[in-house]
């Protein structure tokens, strides 16, 4: 997996002060995407143990509330193995930090049992079990709204993933 950039002390992509990690690779190609260079899976730099260590170190700061993983598309099948490894390490070493994932795929797609849904892999369910918030849905230029918190278009949802998994239905976050 490659990544395009990392923002430390970010306040735009989730609650509190966060580390925002932008992975490379996205086939959704949303019109008006703010980060189209990350559509290319080879864009940016290679994600390796050194980068992972930097992310973990940034989360160990007392003032950092958590990490937001964006893209590109973190839930592209090619990215999921590395995403799962990263979030499991965060859960182990920084258990009080929150994990937000932004995906153009919907919660319903990510939890589907339909083998034809391309975003579902052997890692998807475990990723969902280990994150706090999923901001789901493609960015839709016609529904762009700059007054929304933590999302770009009104079709996107901020989902409380643990509550949704327990309820077997989408539970919107209080941040919605």
PDB file of N, CA and C in Angstrom, residues 6-83:
ATOM      1  N   UNK A   6       0.361  12.641   5.262  1.00  0.00           N
ATOM      2  CA  UNK A   6      -0.028  12.530   6.663  1.00  0.00           C
ATOM      3  C   UNK A   6      -0.118  13.945   7.206  1.00  0.00           C
ATOM      4  N   UNK A   7      -1.228  14.254   7.866  1.00  0.00           N
ATOM      5  CA  UNK A   7      -1.381  15.536   8.554  1.00  0.00           C
ATOM      6  C   UNK A   7      -1.386  15.251  10.053  1.00  0.00           C
ATOM      7  N   UNK A   8      -0.497  15.907  10.752  1.00  0.00           N
ATOM      8  CA  UNK A   8      -0.479  15.821  12.206  1.00  0.00           C
ATOM      9  C   UNK A   8      -1.216  17.042  12.764  1.00  0.00           C
ATOM     10  N   UNK A   9      -1.862  16.878  13.879  1.00  0.00           N
ATOM     11  CA  UNK A   9      -2.609  17.977  14.520  1.00  0.00           C
ATOM     12  C   UNK A   9      -3.716  18.498  13.607  1.00  0.00           C
ATOM     13  N   UNK A  10      -4.439  17.612  12.966  1.00  0.00           N
ATOM     14  CA  UNK A  10      -5.531  17.959  12.057  1.00  0.00           C
ATOM     15  C   UNK A  10      -6.835  18.073  12.847  1.00  0.00           C
ATOM     16  N   UNK A  11      -7.633  19.084  12.533  1.00  0.00           N
ATOM     17  CA  UNK A  11      -8.936  19.234  13.199  1.00  0.00           C
ATOM     18  C   UNK A  11     -10.094  19.175  12.211  1.00  0.00           C
ATOM     19  N   UNK A  12      -9.804  18.888  10.949  1.00  0.00           N
ATOM     20  CA  UNK A  12     -10.839  18.902   9.909  1.00  0.00           C
ATOM     21  C   UNK A  12     -11.478  17.539   9.657  1.00  0.00           C
ATOM     22  N   UNK A  13     -10.853  16.474  10.102  1.00  0.00           N
ATOM     23  CA  UNK A  13     -11.290  15.138   9.715  1.00  0.00           C
ATOM     24  C   UNK A  13     -11.672  14.265  10.904  1.00  0.00           C
ATOM     25  N   UNK A  14     -12.439  14.850  11.804  1.00  0.00           N
ATOM     26  CA  UNK A  14     -12.899  14.102  12.963  1.00  0.00           C
ATOM     27  C   UNK A  14     -12.836  14.952  14.211  1.00  0.00           C
ATOM     28  N   UNK A  15     -13.345  14.392  15.285  1.00  0.00           N
ATOM     29  CA  UNK A  15     -13.420  15.097  16.562  1.00  0.00           C
ATOM     30  C   UNK A  15     -12.033  15.225  17.197  1.00  0.00           C
ATOM     31  N   UNK A  16     -11.747  16.418  17.673  1.00  0.00           N
ATOM     32  CA  UNK A  16     -10.500  16.670  18.384  1.00  0.00           C
ATOM     33  C   UNK A  16      -9.315  16.849  17.461  1.00  0.00           C
ATOM     34  N   UNK A  17      -8.159  16.739  18.041  1.00  0.00           N
ATOM     35  CA  UNK A  17      -6.904  16.839  17.296  1.00  0.00           C
ATOM     36  C   UNK A  17      -6.525  15.433  16.862  1.00  0.00           C
ATOM     37  N   UNK A  18      -6.271  15.280  15.559  1.00  0.00           N
ATOM     38  CA  UNK A  18      -6.105  13.951  14.996  1.00  0.00           C
ATOM     39  C   UNK A  18      -4.878  13.878  14.099  1.00  0.00           C
ATOM     40  N   UNK A  19      -4.426  12.678  13.880  1.00  0.00           N
ATOM     41  CA  UNK A  19      -3.502  12.394  12.802  1.00  0.00           C
ATOM     42  C   UNK A  19      -4.358  11.910  11.647  1.00  0.00           C
ATOM     43  N   UNK A  20      -4.204  12.527  10.489  1.00  0.00           N
ATOM     44  CA  UNK A  20      -4.959  12.114   9.304  1.00  0.00           C
ATOM     45  C   UNK A  20      -4.000  11.474   8.309  1.00  0.00           C
ATOM     46  N   UNK A  21      -4.344  10.260   7.930  1.00  0.00           N
ATOM     47  CA  UNK A  21      -3.492   9.419   7.090  1.00  0.00           C
ATOM     48  C   UNK A  21      -4.239   9.142   5.788  1.00  0.00           C
ATOM     49  N   UNK A  22      -3.677   9.630   4.679  1.00  0.00           N
ATOM     50  CA  UNK A  22      -4.312   9.532   3.368  1.00  0.00           C
ATOM     51  C   UNK A  22      -3.652   8.420   2.552  1.00  0.00           C
ATOM     52  N   UNK A  23      -4.368   7.318   2.360  1.00  0.00           N
ATOM     53  CA  UNK A  23      -3.835   6.202   1.581  1.00  0.00           C
ATOM     54  C   UNK A  23      -4.043   6.462   0.090  1.00  0.00           C
ATOM     55  N   UNK A  24      -3.299   5.745  -0.715  1.00  0.00           N
ATOM     56  CA  UNK A  24      -3.421   5.858  -2.169  1.00  0.00           C
ATOM     57  C   UNK A  24      -4.242   4.705  -2.722  1.00  0.00           C
ATOM     58  N   UNK A  25      -4.902   4.990  -3.833  1.00  0.00           N
ATOM     59  CA  UNK A  25      -5.694   3.992  -4.529  1.00  0.00           C
ATOM     60  C   UNK A  25      -7.175   4.196  -4.331  1.00  0.00           C
ATOM     61  N   UNK A  26      -7.878   4.472  -5.439  1.00  0.00           N
ATOM     62  CA  UNK A  26      -9.329   4.626  -5.375  1.00  0.00           C
ATOM     63  C   UNK A  26      -9.903   4.459  -6.774  1.00  0.00           C
ATOM     64  N   UNK A  27     -10.879   3.583  -6.876  1.00  0.00           N
ATOM     65  CA  UNK A  27     -11.568   3.375  -8.151  1.00  0.00           C
ATOM     66  C   UNK A  27     -12.915   4.115  -8.209  1.00  0.00           C
ATOM     67  N   UNK A  28     -13.301   4.769  -7.137  1.00  0.00           N
ATOM     68  CA  UNK A  28     -14.590   5.463  -7.121  1.00  0.00           C
ATOM     69  C   UNK A  28     -14.593   6.704  -8.003  1.00  0.00           C
ATOM     70  N   UNK A  29     -13.468   7.407  -8.064  1.00  0.00           N
ATOM     71  CA  UNK A  29     -13.296   8.579  -8.936  1.00  0.00           C
ATOM     72  C   UNK A  29     -14.466   9.550  -8.855  1.00  0.00           C
ATOM     73  N   UNK A  30     -14.779   9.997  -7.656  1.00  0.00           N
ATOM     74  CA  UNK A  30     -15.889  10.930  -7.451  1.00  0.00           C
ATOM     75  C   UNK A  30     -15.610  12.261  -8.147  1.00  0.00           C
ATOM     76  N   UNK A  31     -16.594  12.740  -8.876  1.00  0.00           N
ATOM     77  CA  UNK A  31     -16.487  14.051  -9.509  1.00  0.00           C
ATOM     78  C   UNK A  31     -16.319  15.109  -8.422  1.00  0.00           C
ATOM     79  N   UNK A  32     -15.319  15.975  -8.576  1.00  0.00           N
ATOM     80  CA  UNK A  32     -15.067  17.017  -7.592  1.00  0.00           C
ATOM     81  C   UNK A  32     -14.229  16.564  -6.408  1.00  0.00           C
ATOM     82  N   UNK A  33     -13.662  15.383  -6.467  1.00  0.00           N
ATOM     83  CA  UNK A  33     -12.815  14.861  -5.386  1.00  0.00           C
ATOM     84  C   UNK A  33     -11.737  15.890  -5.036  1.00  0.00           C
ATOM     85  N   UNK A  34     -11.511  16.092  -3.743  1.00  0.00           N
ATOM     86  CA  UNK A  34     -10.495  17.060  -3.321  1.00  0.00           C
ATOM     87  C   UNK A  34      -9.094  16.459  -3.345  1.00  0.00           C
ATOM     88  N   UNK A  35      -8.979  15.198  -3.634  1.00  0.00           N
ATOM     89  CA  UNK A  35      -7.697  14.510  -3.547  1.00  0.00           C
ATOM     90  C   UNK A  35      -7.496  13.542  -4.725  1.00  0.00           C
ATOM     91  N   UNK A  36      -7.741  13.955  -5.974  1.00  0.00           N
ATOM     92  CA  UNK A  36      -7.718  13.002  -7.091  1.00  0.00           C
ATOM     93  C   UNK A  36      -6.354  12.366  -7.361  1.00  0.00           C
ATOM     94  N   UNK A  37      -5.288  12.998  -6.928  1.00  0.00           N
ATOM     95  CA  UNK A  37      -3.969  12.393  -7.137  1.00  0.00           C
ATOM     96  C   UNK A  37      -3.857  11.061  -6.413  1.00  0.00           C
ATOM     97  N   UNK A  38      -4.653  10.861  -5.358  1.00  0.00           N
ATOM     98  CA  UNK A  38      -4.572   9.610  -4.601  1.00  0.00           C
ATOM     99  C   UNK A  38      -5.376   8.477  -5.231  1.00  0.00           C
ATOM    100  N   UNK A  39      -6.004   8.722  -6.377  1.00  0.00           N
ATOM    101  CA  UNK A  39      -6.697   7.630  -7.065  1.00  0.00           C
ATOM    102  C   UNK A  39      -5.709   6.571  -7.535  1.00  0.00           C
ATOM    103  N   UNK A  40      -4.513   7.000  -7.873  1.00  0.00           N
ATOM    104  CA  UNK A  40      -3.465   6.117  -8.385  1.00  0.00           C
ATOM    105  C   UNK A  40      -2.878   5.305  -7.221  1.00  0.00           C
ATOM    106  N   UNK A  41      -2.946   3.997  -7.311  1.00  0.00           N
ATOM    107  CA  UNK A  41      -2.427   3.134  -6.243  1.00  0.00           C
ATOM    108  C   UNK A  41      -0.929   3.306  -6.017  1.00  0.00           C
ATOM    109  N   UNK A  42      -0.197   3.785  -7.007  1.00  0.00           N
ATOM    110  CA  UNK A  42       1.248   3.960  -6.855  1.00  0.00           C
ATOM    111  C   UNK A  42       1.627   5.385  -6.450  1.00  0.00           C
ATOM    112  N   UNK A  43       0.655   6.251  -6.222  1.00  0.00           N
ATOM    113  CA  UNK A  43       0.936   7.629  -5.834  1.00  0.00           C
ATOM    114  C   UNK A  43       1.567   7.677  -4.443  1.00  0.00           C
ATOM    115  N   UNK A  44       2.480   8.611  -4.274  1.00  0.00           N
ATOM    116  CA  UNK A  44       3.046   8.875  -2.954  1.00  0.00           C
ATOM    117  C   UNK A  44       4.183   7.949  -2.596  1.00  0.00           C
ATOM    118  N   UNK A  45       4.215   7.593  -1.331  1.00  0.00           N
ATOM    119  CA  UNK A  45       5.310   6.786  -0.788  1.00  0.00           C
ATOM    120  C   UNK A  45       4.781   5.452  -0.301  1.00  0.00           C
ATOM    121  N   UNK A  46       5.684   4.512  -0.203  1.00  0.00           N
ATOM    122  CA  UNK A  46       5.335   3.169   0.269  1.00  0.00           C
ATOM    123  C   UNK A  46       5.068   3.210   1.780  1.00  0.00           C
ATOM    124  N   UNK A  47       3.982   2.584   2.188  1.00  0.00           N
ATOM    125  CA  UNK A  47       3.672   2.439   3.608  1.00  0.00           C
ATOM    126  C   UNK A  47       4.502   1.285   4.139  1.00  0.00           C
ATOM    127  N   UNK A  48       5.319   1.573   5.170  1.00  0.00           N
ATOM    128  CA  UNK A  48       6.172   0.536   5.736  1.00  0.00           C
ATOM    129  C   UNK A  48       6.206   0.673   7.257  1.00  0.00           C
ATOM    130  N   UNK A  49       6.997  -0.139   7.892  1.00  0.00           N
ATOM    131  CA  UNK A  49       7.065  -0.156   9.362  1.00  0.00           C
ATOM    132  C   UNK A  49       7.499   1.197   9.923  1.00  0.00           C
ATOM    133  N   UNK A  50       8.402   1.886   9.236  1.00  0.00           N
ATOM    134  CA  UNK A  50       8.839   3.194   9.700  1.00  0.00           C
ATOM    135  C   UNK A  50       7.703   4.206   9.717  1.00  0.00           C
ATOM    136  N   UNK A  51       6.886   4.212   8.681  1.00  0.00           N
ATOM    137  CA  UNK A  51       5.731   5.109   8.618  1.00  0.00           C
ATOM    138  C   UNK A  51       4.719   4.715   9.695  1.00  0.00           C
ATOM    139  N   UNK A  52       4.501   3.433   9.830  1.00  0.00           N
ATOM    140  CA  UNK A  52       3.588   2.935  10.869  1.00  0.00           C
ATOM    141  C   UNK A  52       4.055   3.381  12.255  1.00  0.00           C
ATOM    142  N   UNK A  53       5.357   3.285  12.501  1.00  0.00           N
ATOM    143  CA  UNK A  53       5.917   3.731  13.779  1.00  0.00           C
ATOM    144  C   UNK A  53       5.675   5.224  13.997  1.00  0.00           C
ATOM    145  N   UNK A  54       5.823   6.037  12.931  1.00  0.00           N
ATOM    146  CA  UNK A  54       5.567   7.477  13.034  1.00  0.00           C
ATOM    147  C   UNK A  54       4.106   7.746  13.396  1.00  0.00           C
ATOM    148  N   UNK A  55       3.193   7.009  12.777  1.00  0.00           N
ATOM    149  CA  UNK A  55       1.773   7.181  13.082  1.00  0.00           C
ATOM    150  C   UNK A  55       1.490   6.840  14.545  1.00  0.00           C
ATOM    151  N   UNK A  56       2.027   5.729  15.003  1.00  0.00           N
ATOM    152  CA  UNK A  56       1.840   5.319  16.400  1.00  0.00           C
ATOM    153  C   UNK A  56       2.418   6.363  17.346  1.00  0.00           C
ATOM    154  N   UNK A  57       3.609   6.861  17.046  1.00  0.00           N
ATOM    155  CA  UNK A  57       4.236   7.883  17.888  1.00  0.00           C
ATOM    156  C   UNK A  57       3.351   9.128  17.972  1.00  0.00           C
ATOM    157  N   UNK A  58       2.774   9.529  16.847  1.00  0.00           N
ATOM    158  CA  UNK A  58       1.918  10.716  16.850  1.00  0.00           C
ATOM    159  C   UNK A  58       0.688  10.510  17.724  1.00  0.00           C
ATOM    160  N   UNK A  59       0.199   9.289  17.804  1.00  0.00           N
ATOM    161  CA  UNK A  59      -0.984   8.986  18.611  1.00  0.00           C
ATOM    162  C   UNK A  59      -0.673   8.892  20.102  1.00  0.00           C
ATOM    163  N   UNK A  60       0.596   8.752  20.435  1.00  0.00           N
ATOM    164  CA  UNK A  60       0.970   8.651  21.842  1.00  0.00           C
ATOM    165  C   UNK A  60       1.025  10.008  22.533  1.00  0.00           C
ATOM    166  N   UNK A  61       0.887  11.052  21.748  1.00  0.00           N
ATOM    167  CA  UNK A  61       0.817  12.396  22.313  1.00  0.00           C
ATOM    168  C   UNK A  61      -0.456  12.526  23.142  1.00  0.00           C
ATOM    169  N   UNK A  62      -0.358  13.159  24.275  1.00  0.00           N
ATOM    170  CA  UNK A  62      -1.509  13.336  25.166  1.00  0.00           C
ATOM    171  C   UNK A  62      -2.637  14.121  24.511  1.00  0.00           C
ATOM    172  N   UNK A  63      -2.284  15.078  23.660  1.00  0.00           N
ATOM    173  CA  UNK A  63      -3.309  15.946  23.067  1.00  0.00           C
ATOM    174  C   UNK A  63      -3.933  15.395  21.788  1.00  0.00           C
ATOM    175  N   UNK A  64      -3.423  14.307  21.262  1.00  0.00           N
ATOM    176  CA  UNK A  64      -3.983  13.731  20.039  1.00  0.00           C
ATOM    177  C   UNK A  64      -5.108  12.768  20.407  1.00  0.00           C
ATOM    178  N   UNK A  65      -6.289  13.016  19.820  1.00  0.00           N
ATOM    179  CA  UNK A  65      -7.470  12.222  20.152  1.00  0.00           C
ATOM    180  C   UNK A  65      -7.563  10.917  19.371  1.00  0.00           C
ATOM    181  N   UNK A  66      -6.965  10.867  18.177  1.00  0.00           N
ATOM    182  CA  UNK A  66      -7.053   9.647  17.397  1.00  0.00           C
ATOM    183  C   UNK A  66      -6.540   9.828  15.987  1.00  0.00           C
ATOM    184  N   UNK A  67      -6.871   8.854  15.164  1.00  0.00           N
ATOM    185  CA  UNK A  67      -6.435   8.850  13.771  1.00  0.00           C
ATOM    186  C   UNK A  67      -7.656   8.810  12.862  1.00  0.00           C
ATOM    187  N   UNK A  68      -7.543   9.490  11.744  1.00  0.00           N
ATOM    188  CA  UNK A  68      -8.534   9.411  10.674  1.00  0.00           C
ATOM    189  C   UNK A  68      -7.822   8.852   9.456  1.00  0.00           C
ATOM    190  N   UNK A  69      -8.402   7.813   8.874  1.00  0.00           N
ATOM    191  CA  UNK A  69      -7.802   7.159   7.709  1.00  0.00           C
ATOM    192  C   UNK A  69      -8.686   7.470   6.516  1.00  0.00           C
ATOM    193  N   UNK A  70      -8.092   8.154   5.537  1.00  0.00           N
ATOM    194  CA  UNK A  70      -8.816   8.634   4.372  1.00  0.00           C
ATOM    195  C   UNK A  70      -8.073   8.218   3.109  1.00  0.00           C
ATOM    196  N   UNK A  71      -8.457   8.798   2.010  1.00  0.00           N
ATOM    197  CA  UNK A  71      -7.765   8.459   0.782  1.00  0.00           C
ATOM    198  C   UNK A  71      -7.870   9.521  -0.268  1.00  0.00           C
ATOM    199  N   UNK A  72      -7.719   8.962  -1.434  1.00  0.00           N
ATOM    200  CA  UNK A  72      -7.854   7.597  -1.891  1.00  0.00           C
ATOM    201  C   UNK A  72      -9.038   6.913  -1.209  1.00  0.00           C
ATOM    202  N   UNK A  73      -8.881   5.611  -1.118  1.00  0.00           N
ATOM    203  CA  UNK A  73      -9.943   4.768  -0.559  1.00  0.00           C
ATOM    204  C   UNK A  73      -9.338   3.683   0.320  1.00  0.00           C
ATOM    205  N   UNK A  74      -9.421   3.853   1.659  1.00  0.00           N
ATOM    206  CA  UNK A  74      -8.873   2.844   2.556  1.00  0.00           C
ATOM    207  C   UNK A  74      -9.495   1.461   2.379  1.00  0.00           C
ATOM    208  N   UNK A  75     -10.750   1.412   1.928  1.00  0.00           N
ATOM    209  CA  UNK A  75     -11.437   0.132   1.839  1.00  0.00           C
ATOM    210  C   UNK A  75     -11.358  -0.516   0.459  1.00  0.00           C
ATOM    211  N   UNK A  76     -10.485   0.010  -0.408  1.00  0.00           N
ATOM    212  CA  UNK A  76     -10.194  -0.747  -1.634  1.00  0.00           C
ATOM    213  C   UNK A  76      -9.589  -2.077  -1.190  1.00  0.00           C
ATOM    214  N   UNK A  77      -9.940  -3.165  -1.858  1.00  0.00           N
ATOM    215  CA  UNK A  77      -9.436  -4.474  -1.433  1.00  0.00           C
ATOM    216  C   UNK A  77      -7.921  -4.531  -1.261  1.00  0.00           C
ATOM    217  N   UNK A  78      -7.184  -3.848  -2.131  1.00  0.00           N
ATOM    218  CA  UNK A  78      -5.718  -3.874  -2.053  1.00  0.00           C
ATOM    219  C   UNK A  78      -5.182  -3.206  -0.789  1.00  0.00           C
ATOM    220  N   UNK A  79      -5.956  -2.332  -0.182  1.00  0.00           N
ATOM    221  CA  UNK A  79      -5.488  -1.589   0.994  1.00  0.00           C
ATOM    222  C   UNK A  79      -5.893  -2.226   2.316  1.00  0.00           C
ATOM    223  N   UNK A  80      -6.864  -3.099   2.296  1.00  0.00           N
ATOM    224  CA  UNK A  80      -7.454  -3.567   3.549  1.00  0.00           C
ATOM    225  C   UNK A  80      -6.511  -4.356   4.453  1.00  0.00           C
ATOM    226  N   UNK A  81      -5.650  -5.153   3.910  1.00  0.00           N
ATOM    227  CA  UNK A  81      -4.740  -5.934   4.763  1.00  0.00           C
ATOM    228  C   UNK A  81      -3.852  -5.003   5.584  1.00  0.00           C
ATOM    229  N   UNK A  82      -3.269  -3.996   4.934  1.00  0.00           N
ATOM    230  CA  UNK A  82      -2.404  -3.052   5.646  1.00  0.00           C
ATOM    231  C   UNK A  82      -3.206  -2.177   6.606  1.00  0.00           C
ATOM    232  N   UNK A  83      -4.412  -1.789   6.221  1.00  0.00           N
ATOM    233  CA  UNK A  83      -5.266  -0.986   7.105  1.00  0.00           C
ATOM    234  C   UNK A  83      -5.591  -1.786   8.362  1.00  0.00           C
TER     235      UNK A  83
END
